[in-house]
Amino acid sequence: MKSKLTILLTLLILISCGRNKFEKKILGKWYDIRETGQLEFTQDSLNIWELTSTKAKWKANEKEIIYEFKDVFNDSIKNNSLKYKLHNDTLFIKTSKDSLFEFKFIKAENFTDFIFKKNNVIINLEDNSDLDFEGVENKYGLKIFVENKNGIIKIKSEYSENLENLENDLEKILFDLSPYFMNEYNDLHTERFTFKQWIRMNIYYSLFIDEGIPESRINSIVEKLRKTKIRKIYRVYKTVETEFVDFNNLKKIKL
């Protein structure tokens, strides 16, 4: 009788041989550079997260990804294809419907790993197992990174290399959100809140802080942030990604 280890190794070999060389290169998780979607290519399926989640069968050659999925409204099978280019850990995709617009995806282990790759930082977040996921809209968060580089603390935002341009950073995140946030504000909130009040209620800072940064330094950063138009501040902790939580929902605590 074969040992359990031998059977396991045999299964792993069979699984690894189930995909061609082009498909093997794109296996894994890929995150939309705009932080609005995720693709996960597994041996069995393509999982797509955007406004909703879709599971599909897929195959690929050197230039094209072909996938089929079940229509949620009538259970019919739909086929689609994507033109793609792969450069290291970056995946460029064009859809068959709009060949002029190119989507850019970054390969990462999870959403926070993707955020760090996108912003070129290396941060070890502190673990806080008592925290739950904070259900705030990730798209409204202006990210601040506090990185410990060989004993030197480097602080920057997702738009600037320091914290001296926070008012401009606010304008940039509002520009990136436009026209989504303006439609929401004009449709629902113009009679209830001024635009300045809406910003205070919805836009917030997300602090990604390297473990071991002194509390005194963190407090000074928070104090500087509180002097801006954005008043809500959250600190992000280590997050384990699961299929039961939206891929971009993070463990946070309000400061």
Short mmCIF file of N, CA and C in Angstrom, two decimals, residues 33 35 113-122 143 145 147 156-159 161:
data_model
loop_
_atom_site.label_atom_id
_atom_site.label_comp_id
_atom_site.label_asym_id
_atom_site.label_seq_id
_atom_site.Cartn_x
_atom_site.Cartn_y
_atom_site.Cartn_z
N ILE A 33 -5.53 47.79 -10.34
CA ILE A 33 -4.74 48.91 -9.83
C ILE A 33 -5.62 50.00 -9.26
N GLU A 35 -8.12 49.42 -7.40
CA GLU A 35 -8.59 48.86 -6.13
C GLU A 35 -10.09 48.55 -6.14
N ASP A 113 -1.09 43.25 0.81
CA ASP A 113 0.16 43.02 0.08
C ASP A 113 0.13 43.79 -1.24
N PHE A 114 -1.01 43.79 -1.91
CA PHE A 114 -1.19 44.55 -3.15
C PHE A 114 -1.02 46.05 -2.90
N ILE A 115 -1.65 46.56 -1.84
CA ILE A 115 -1.55 47.99 -1.51
C ILE A 115 -0.10 48.39 -1.30
N PHE A 116 0.66 47.53 -0.61
CA PHE A 116 2.07 47.84 -0.35
C PHE A 116 2.89 47.80 -1.64
N LYS A 117 2.61 46.84 -2.51
CA LYS A 117 3.33 46.77 -3.79
C LYS A 117 3.02 47.99 -4.64
N LYS A 118 1.75 48.35 -4.68
CA LYS A 118 1.32 49.50 -5.48
C LYS A 118 2.00 50.78 -5.03
N ASN A 119 2.17 50.94 -3.72
CA ASN A 119 2.74 52.17 -3.17
C ASN A 119 4.21 52.06 -2.81
N ASN A 120 4.82 50.93 -3.17
CA ASN A 120 6.26 50.73 -3.00
C ASN A 120 6.71 50.92 -1.55
N VAL A 121 6.02 50.22 -0.64
CA VAL A 121 6.41 50.24 0.77
C VAL A 121 6.50 48.81 1.28
N ILE A 122 7.30 48.63 2.32
CA ILE A 122 7.40 47.34 3.00
C ILE A 122 7.03 47.58 4.46
N LYS A 143 -4.89 56.83 2.08
CA LYS A 143 -3.93 55.97 2.77
C LYS A 143 -2.67 56.74 3.18
N PHE A 145 1.13 55.89 4.96
CA PHE A 145 2.05 54.79 5.24
C PHE A 145 3.17 55.27 6.17
N GLU A 147 6.50 53.76 7.56
CA GLU A 147 7.40 52.64 7.28
C GLU A 147 8.69 52.79 8.07
N LYS A 156 4.55 58.77 4.39
CA LYS A 156 4.06 59.34 3.15
C LYS A 156 2.59 58.96 2.95
N SER A 157 1.95 59.65 2.00
CA SER A 157 0.59 59.30 1.63
C SER A 157 0.63 58.53 0.31
N GLU A 158 -0.52 58.08 -0.14
CA GLU A 158 -0.55 57.36 -1.42
C GLU A 158 -0.34 58.30 -2.59
N TYR A 159 -0.39 59.63 -2.36
CA TYR A 159 -0.22 60.60 -3.44
C TYR A 159 1.07 61.41 -3.32
N GLU A 161 5.09 62.08 -1.18
CA GLU A 161 6.21 61.45 -0.49
C GLU A 161 6.37 61.93 0.95
#
